[in-house]
DNA sequence: AATACGGGGGA
DNA sequence: TCCCCAGTATT
């Protein structure tokens, strides 16, 4: 039996029943693929259901406010996916009359759709013989064929794509592509795969050469930067507060947060008051109190956000203030959502 | 070619 | 802690 035939056989016997496996609707497949980028199935699942409920068709998604899309995406991370999702829905309506294109090339042209996702949609929905190469596939191929090229080097990316193409099954690309990914997720797992019971163990180079633990090879880890966030939770007598939207580059684009004072180190209270005094846009304040004595360290893949929340009492009614009851309706980062949850006004 | 972009889960 | 997750866009 060939490699691809073994994958297909294993898939037939071991696949999970996942909601997006019961359909070929490009809208649903696309939605699931975007959500599952760098995201575990278990984490994406509730979002998939929420989105289909809120936006049953691509038209519903295209016609929604970005804020609503971001709110539903809240907590899933990599928010550019949500913004691109929304933008692409509009493009599908305007340029493709509501029908997703069926070629790899056209799909790849959609925002947020890269090499992997274009291959996935083309193969799963339209039976186009394009191999998918995701983290699972890198692992399976590097181990089975004993390839130690770094998977995140240009050489490696190119090599694995070609290898994937060479060994794919073009007869049933839909099941094969999902099969090799599922095999990587369930059987050929990152840590302690149970090779003893693996149906592909006889041809596996890494197993034979005892290199399972060292494959795939991945270059360097990211260095993490420390940042110091001071959030100003301003409240007036009507229980109104101030939220602002994050614009420009960087994390959490278009999400909301309390007014932020970023500093190079942990600020003393008088230093903070000095900074506040220089912010002409802020309302006049009466009192200031530190909410969390111990800083909250919110960890992202590239940043540790050392965060303190300050509760400020406004002298007058806040202009354009947001009622505290409404705060939870805005799309916010998890860091802010957690605060809103525990803060009792 | 390198880096930024979230958040959560498992060992 | 560290690594990884159905990767993509930008520099």
Coordinates of C-alpha atoms (C1' of nucleotides) in Angstrom, one line a residue:
Chain A
X1 CA 0.0 0.0 0.0
X2 CA 1.3 3.5 -0.8
X3 CA 1.7 6.2 1.7
X4 CA -1.4 8.0 0.6
X5 CA -3.5 4.8 0.6
X6 CA -2.4 4.2 4.2
X7 CA -3.4 7.7 5.1
X8 CA -6.8 7.3 3.5
X9 CA -7.4 4.0 5.2
X10 CA -6.4 5.3 8.6
X11 CA -8.6 8.3 8.0
X12 CA -11.6 6.2 7.2
X13 CA -11.2 4.3 10.4
X14 CA -10.2 7.1 12.8
X15 CA -11.6 10.5 11.6
X16 CA -13.5 12.6 14.0
X17 CA -17.0 13.8 13.1
X18 CA -16.5 17.5 12.8
X19 CA -19.3 19.9 11.6
X20 CA -17.4 21.1 8.6
X21 CA -16.8 17.6 7.4
X22 CA -20.5 17.2 6.7
X23 CA -20.5 19.8 4.0
X24 CA -18.8 21.0 0.8
X25 CA -20.3 24.5 1.1
X26 CA -17.4 26.8 0.4
X27 CA -18.7 29.4 2.8
X28 CA -18.7 27.0 5.7
X29 CA -15.4 25.4 4.7
X30 CA -13.8 28.8 4.3
X31 CA -15.1 29.9 7.7
X32 CA -13.7 26.8 9.4
X33 CA -10.4 27.1 7.7
X34 CA -9.8 30.7 8.7
X35 CA -10.8 30.0 12.2
X36 CA -8.6 27.0 12.5
X37 CA -5.4 28.8 11.4
X38 CA -3.0 28.4 14.3
X39 CA -6.0 27.4 16.3
X40 CA -7.0 24.0 17.8
X41 CA -10.2 22.4 16.7
X42 CA -11.5 22.5 20.3
X43 CA -10.9 26.2 20.6
X44 CA -12.4 27.1 17.2
X45 CA -15.5 24.9 17.5
X46 CA -17.8 27.2 19.6
X47 CA -16.8 30.1 17.4
X48 CA -17.7 28.2 14.2
X49 CA -21.2 27.5 15.6
X50 CA -21.7 31.1 16.8
X51 CA -20.7 32.5 13.4
X52 CA -23.0 30.3 11.4
X53 CA -25.8 31.2 13.7
X54 CA -25.2 34.9 13.4
X55 CA -24.3 34.8 9.7
X56 CA -25.9 31.8 8.0
X57 CA -24.7 33.0 4.6
X58 CA -21.9 35.0 3.2
X59 CA -24.4 37.8 2.6
X60 CA -25.2 38.1 6.2
X61 CA -21.5 38.3 7.1
X62 CA -20.8 40.9 4.4
X63 CA -23.7 43.1 5.5
X64 CA -22.7 43.0 9.2
X65 CA -20.8 45.7 11.0
X66 CA -17.1 45.0 11.5
X67 CA -17.7 45.6 15.2
X68 CA -20.1 42.8 15.4
X69 CA -17.7 40.4 13.6
X70 CA -14.9 41.4 15.9
X71 CA -17.2 40.9 18.9
X72 CA -18.0 37.4 17.9
X73 CA -14.3 36.7 17.2
X74 CA -13.4 38.0 20.7
X75 CA -11.1 35.6 22.5
X76 CA -10.0 33.7 19.4
X77 CA -7.0 35.9 18.7
X78 CA -5.2 36.9 15.5
X79 CA -7.9 39.5 14.9
X80 CA -6.7 40.3 11.4
X81 CA -8.4 37.0 10.6
X82 CA -11.8 38.5 11.5
X83 CA -11.1 41.7 9.7
X84 CA -10.0 39.8 6.6
X85 CA -13.0 37.5 6.9
X86 CA -15.3 40.4 6.8
X87 CA -13.5 42.0 3.9
X88 CA -13.5 38.8 1.9
X89 CA -17.2 38.3 2.4
X90 CA -17.8 41.6 0.8
X91 CA -15.4 40.7 -2.1
X92 CA -17.2 37.4 -2.6
X93 CA -20.5 39.4 -2.9
X94 CA -19.3 42.2 -5.1
X95 CA -16.8 40.5 -7.3
X96 CA -18.0 36.9 -7.4
X97 CA -21.7 37.5 -7.1
X98 CA -21.9 35.6 -3.8
X99 CA -20.3 32.4 -5.1
X100 CA -16.8 31.5 -3.9
X101 CA -14.3 31.0 -6.7
X102 CA -13.2 27.5 -7.3
X103 CA -9.6 27.8 -8.4
X104 CA -6.5 27.8 -6.2
X105 CA -5.3 31.0 -7.8
X106 CA -8.5 33.0 -7.3
X107 CA -9.0 31.7 -3.8
X108 CA -5.4 32.7 -3.0
X109 CA -6.3 36.2 -4.0
X110 CA -8.9 36.6 -1.2
X111 CA -7.8 38.4 1.9
X112 CA -6.6 36.1 4.7
X113 CA -6.4 33.2 2.3
X114 CA -2.8 32.0 1.8
X115 CA -1.3 28.9 0.3
X116 CA -2.7 26.5 2.9
X117 CA -6.2 27.8 2.9
X118 CA -6.5 28.2 -0.8
X119 CA -5.4 24.6 -1.2
X120 CA -7.8 23.4 1.5
X121 CA -10.9 25.1 0.0
X122 CA -10.0 24.2 -3.6
X123 CA -9.5 20.5 -2.7
X124 CA -12.3 20.1 -0.1
X125 CA -15.0 21.9 -2.0
X126 CA -14.0 21.6 -5.6
X127 CA -11.9 18.5 -5.8
X128 CA -8.9 20.4 -7.1
X129 CA -5.7 18.2 -6.7
X130 CA -3.7 20.7 -4.5
X131 CA -1.9 19.4 -1.4
X132 CA -2.4 21.2 1.9
X133 CA 0.7 21.8 4.0
X134 CA -0.1 22.8 7.5
X135 CA 1.7 22.2 10.8
X136 CA 0.4 18.6 10.9
X137 CA 1.5 17.8 7.4
X138 CA 5.0 19.2 8.1
X139 CA 5.3 16.9 11.1
X140 CA 4.0 13.8 9.3
X141 CA 6.1 14.2 6.2
X142 CA 9.3 15.2 8.0
X143 CA 9.0 12.1 10.2
X144 CA 7.9 9.6 7.7
X145 CA 10.4 10.6 5.0
X146 CA 13.1 11.7 7.5
X147 CA 13.4 15.3 6.2
X148 CA 15.3 17.6 8.5
X149 CA 15.1 20.8 6.5
X150 CA 13.7 23.5 8.8
X151 CA 9.9 23.8 8.1
X152 CA 10.0 27.6 8.5
X153 CA 12.9 28.2 6.1
X154 CA 12.1 29.1 2.5
X155 CA 14.0 26.0 1.3
X156 CA 11.9 23.9 3.7
X157 CA 8.6 25.4 2.7
X158 CA 9.3 24.8 -0.9
X159 CA 10.6 21.3 -0.4
X160 CA 7.7 20.1 1.8
X161 CA 5.2 21.6 -0.6
X162 CA 6.7 19.6 -3.5
X163 CA 7.0 16.4 -1.4
X164 CA 3.4 16.8 -0.4
X165 CA 2.5 17.1 -4.0
X166 CA 4.5 14.0 -4.9
X167 CA 2.9 11.8 -2.4
X168 CA -0.7 13.1 -2.4
X169 CA -3.7 11.0 -3.6
X170 CA -5.3 12.8 -6.5
X171 CA -8.2 10.4 -6.7
X172 CA -9.7 11.5 -3.4
X173 CA -7.9 14.7 -2.6
X174 CA -10.7 15.8 -0.3
X175 CA -10.3 13.0 2.1
X176 CA -6.6 12.6 1.6
X177 CA -5.9 16.2 2.6
X178 CA -8.1 16.1 5.6
X179 CA -6.7 12.6 6.3
X180 CA -3.0 13.6 6.5
X181 CA -3.9 16.5 8.8
X182 CA -6.1 14.4 11.0
X183 CA -3.3 11.8 11.1
X184 CA -0.9 14.4 12.2
X185 CA -3.3 15.7 14.9
X186 CA -4.3 12.4 16.3
X187 CA -1.7 9.7 15.6
X188 CA 1.5 11.5 14.6
X189 CA 1.2 14.0 17.5
X190 CA 3.9 16.5 18.4
X191 CA 4.8 14.8 21.6
X192 CA 5.0 11.2 22.5
X193 CA 3.3 9.8 19.4
X194 CA 2.3 6.2 20.0
X195 CA 4.4 4.8 17.1
X196 CA 4.1 1.2 18.3
X197 CA 0.5 1.1 17.1
X198 CA 1.0 3.4 14.1
X199 CA -0.2 1.8 10.8
X200 CA 2.6 3.7 9.0
X201 CA 5.4 2.7 11.4
X202 CA 7.0 0.2 9.0
X203 CA 8.0 2.8 6.4
X204 CA 8.7 5.7 8.8
X205 CA 12.3 6.9 8.5
X206 CA 12.3 8.9 11.7
X207 CA 11.1 5.9 13.7
X208 CA 13.7 3.7 12.2
X209 CA 16.5 6.2 12.9
X210 CA 15.1 7.1 16.3
X211 CA 14.6 10.8 15.3
X212 CA 10.9 11.2 16.1
X213 CA 11.6 13.6 18.9
X214 CA 13.8 15.8 16.7
X215 CA 11.4 16.2 13.8
X216 CA 10.2 18.4 12.4
X217 CA 13.1 20.9 12.7
X218 CA 12.0 24.4 13.3
X219 CA 14.2 27.5 13.4
X220 CA 14.6 29.6 16.6
X221 CA 11.9 30.8 18.9
X222 CA 10.5 34.3 19.1
X223 CA 12.0 36.8 21.6
X224 CA 9.4 38.3 23.9
X225 CA 9.2 42.0 24.6
X226 CA 8.1 43.4 27.9
X227 CA 5.6 46.3 27.8
X228 CA 4.0 48.2 30.7
X229 CA 0.3 49.1 30.3
X230 CA -1.7 51.5 32.6
X231 CA -5.3 51.3 31.8
X232 CA -7.4 54.3 33.0
X233 CA -10.9 53.2 34.0
X234 CA -12.6 56.5 34.3
X235 CA -16.0 56.6 35.9
X236 CA -18.4 59.5 36.4
X237 CA -21.5 59.7 38.7
X238 CA -23.7 58.3 36.0
X239 CA -21.6 55.1 35.9
X240 CA -20.3 56.1 32.5
X241 CA -16.8 55.3 31.3
X242 CA -14.5 55.9 28.4
X243 CA -13.5 53.4 25.8
X244 CA -11.3 54.0 22.8
X245 CA -10.6 52.0 19.7
X246 CA -7.1 50.8 18.8
X247 CA -6.0 52.0 15.4
X248 CA -2.8 51.7 13.4
X249 CA -0.4 48.8 13.5
X250 CA 0.2 46.4 16.3
X251 CA -1.9 44.1 18.4
X252 CA -5.7 44.2 18.8
X253 CA -6.3 46.5 15.8
X254 CA -9.9 47.9 15.8
X255 CA -10.7 46.4 19.2
X256 CA -11.7 48.6 22.1
X257 CA -9.9 49.3 25.4
X258 CA -9.9 51.8 28.2
X259 CA -7.6 54.8 27.7
X260 CA -4.1 53.5 27.8
X261 CA -0.9 55.0 29.2
X262 CA 2.1 52.9 28.2
X263 CA 5.3 53.3 30.0
X264 CA 8.9 52.0 29.9
X265 CA 8.7 50.6 33.4
X266 CA 6.3 50.2 36.3
X267 CA 5.1 53.7 37.1
X268 CA 4.8 55.2 40.6
X269 CA 1.4 56.8 41.3
X270 CA 2.8 60.4 41.1
X271 CA 4.5 59.6 37.8
X272 CA 1.2 58.4 36.5
X273 CA -0.6 61.5 37.7
X274 CA 2.0 63.6 35.9
X275 CA 1.3 61.7 32.7
X276 CA -2.4 62.0 33.1
X277 CA -2.1 65.8 33.6
X278 CA -0.5 66.0 30.2
X279 CA -3.3 64.2 28.5
X280 CA -5.6 67.1 27.5
X281 CA -8.2 64.8 26.0
X282 CA -9.0 63.3 29.4
X283 CA -11.8 64.7 31.6
X284 CA -11.0 66.4 34.9
X285 CA -10.4 63.9 37.6
X286 CA -11.1 63.7 41.3
X287 CA -9.6 60.6 42.7
X288 CA -7.3 57.9 41.5
X289 CA -7.0 54.4 42.9
X290 CA -4.9 51.4 41.8
X291 CA -7.2 48.4 41.1
X292 CA -4.6 45.6 41.1
X293 CA -1.7 46.0 43.5
X294 CA 0.0 43.0 41.8
X295 CA 0.4 43.6 38.1
X296 CA -1.4 41.3 35.7
X297 CA 1.0 39.8 33.1
X298 CA -0.9 39.1 30.0
X299 CA 1.2 36.9 27.8
X300 CA 1.1 37.0 24.0
X301 CA 3.5 35.1 21.7
X302 CA 5.7 38.2 21.3
X303 CA 4.9 40.3 24.3
X304 CA 4.4 40.2 28.0
X305 CA 2.0 42.9 28.9
X306 CA 2.6 44.1 32.5
X307 CA -0.8 45.6 33.2
X308 CA -2.3 47.8 35.9
X309 CA -5.8 49.1 36.0
X310 CA -6.4 52.5 37.6
X311 CA -9.9 53.5 38.7
X312 CA -10.4 57.2 38.2
X313 CA -13.3 59.3 39.4
X314 CA -14.3 62.0 37.0
X315 CA -15.3 65.4 38.4
X316 CA -18.0 66.0 35.8
X317 CA -20.2 63.8 33.5
X318 CA -18.0 62.2 30.8
X319 CA -18.6 63.6 27.4
X320 CA -19.4 60.7 25.0
X321 CA -19.2 58.4 28.0
X322 CA -20.3 54.8 27.7
X323 CA -22.7 53.4 30.2
X324 CA -21.0 50.7 32.2
X325 CA -23.9 48.4 31.3
X326 CA -22.9 48.8 27.7
X327 CA -19.2 48.1 28.1
X328 CA -19.5 44.4 27.6
X329 CA -21.0 44.8 24.1
X330 CA -17.8 46.2 22.6
X331 CA -15.2 43.9 21.1
X332 CA -12.2 43.9 23.5
X333 CA -9.0 41.9 24.0
X334 CA -9.2 39.1 26.6
X335 CA -7.1 41.2 28.9
X336 CA -9.9 43.8 29.1
X337 CA -12.7 41.3 29.1
X338 CA -11.2 39.7 32.2
X339 CA -11.1 43.0 33.9
X340 CA -14.6 43.8 33.0
X341 CA -15.7 40.5 34.4
X342 CA -14.1 40.9 37.8
X343 CA -14.5 44.7 38.4
X344 CA -17.5 45.6 40.5
X345 CA -18.5 49.2 40.0
Chain B
dA1 C1' 14.5 36.3 5.1
dA2 C1' 12.5 37.7 9.4
dT3 C1' 8.9 39.3 12.2
dA4 C1' 4.3 40.4 14.0
dC5 C1' 0.1 38.7 15.1
dG6 C1' -3.6 35.9 20.4
dG7 C1' -5.0 32.9 23.1
dG8 C1' -5.3 28.4 25.1
dG9 C1' -3.8 23.7 26.2
dG10 C1' -0.7 19.9 27.2
dA11 C1' 3.6 18.0 29.1
Chain C
dT1 C1' 8.2 27.0 31.3
dC2 C1' 8.1 25.7 26.5
dC3 C1' 5.9 24.2 22.5
dC4 C1' 2.3 23.9 19.3
dC5 C1' -2.0 24.8 17.1
dA6 C1' -6.1 22.9 9.9
dG7 C1' -1.0 30.3 8.7
dT8 C1' -1.0 35.0 6.6
dA9 C1' 0.6 39.6 5.8
dT10 C1' 4.1 42.8 6.1
dT11 C1' 8.7 44.5 6.2

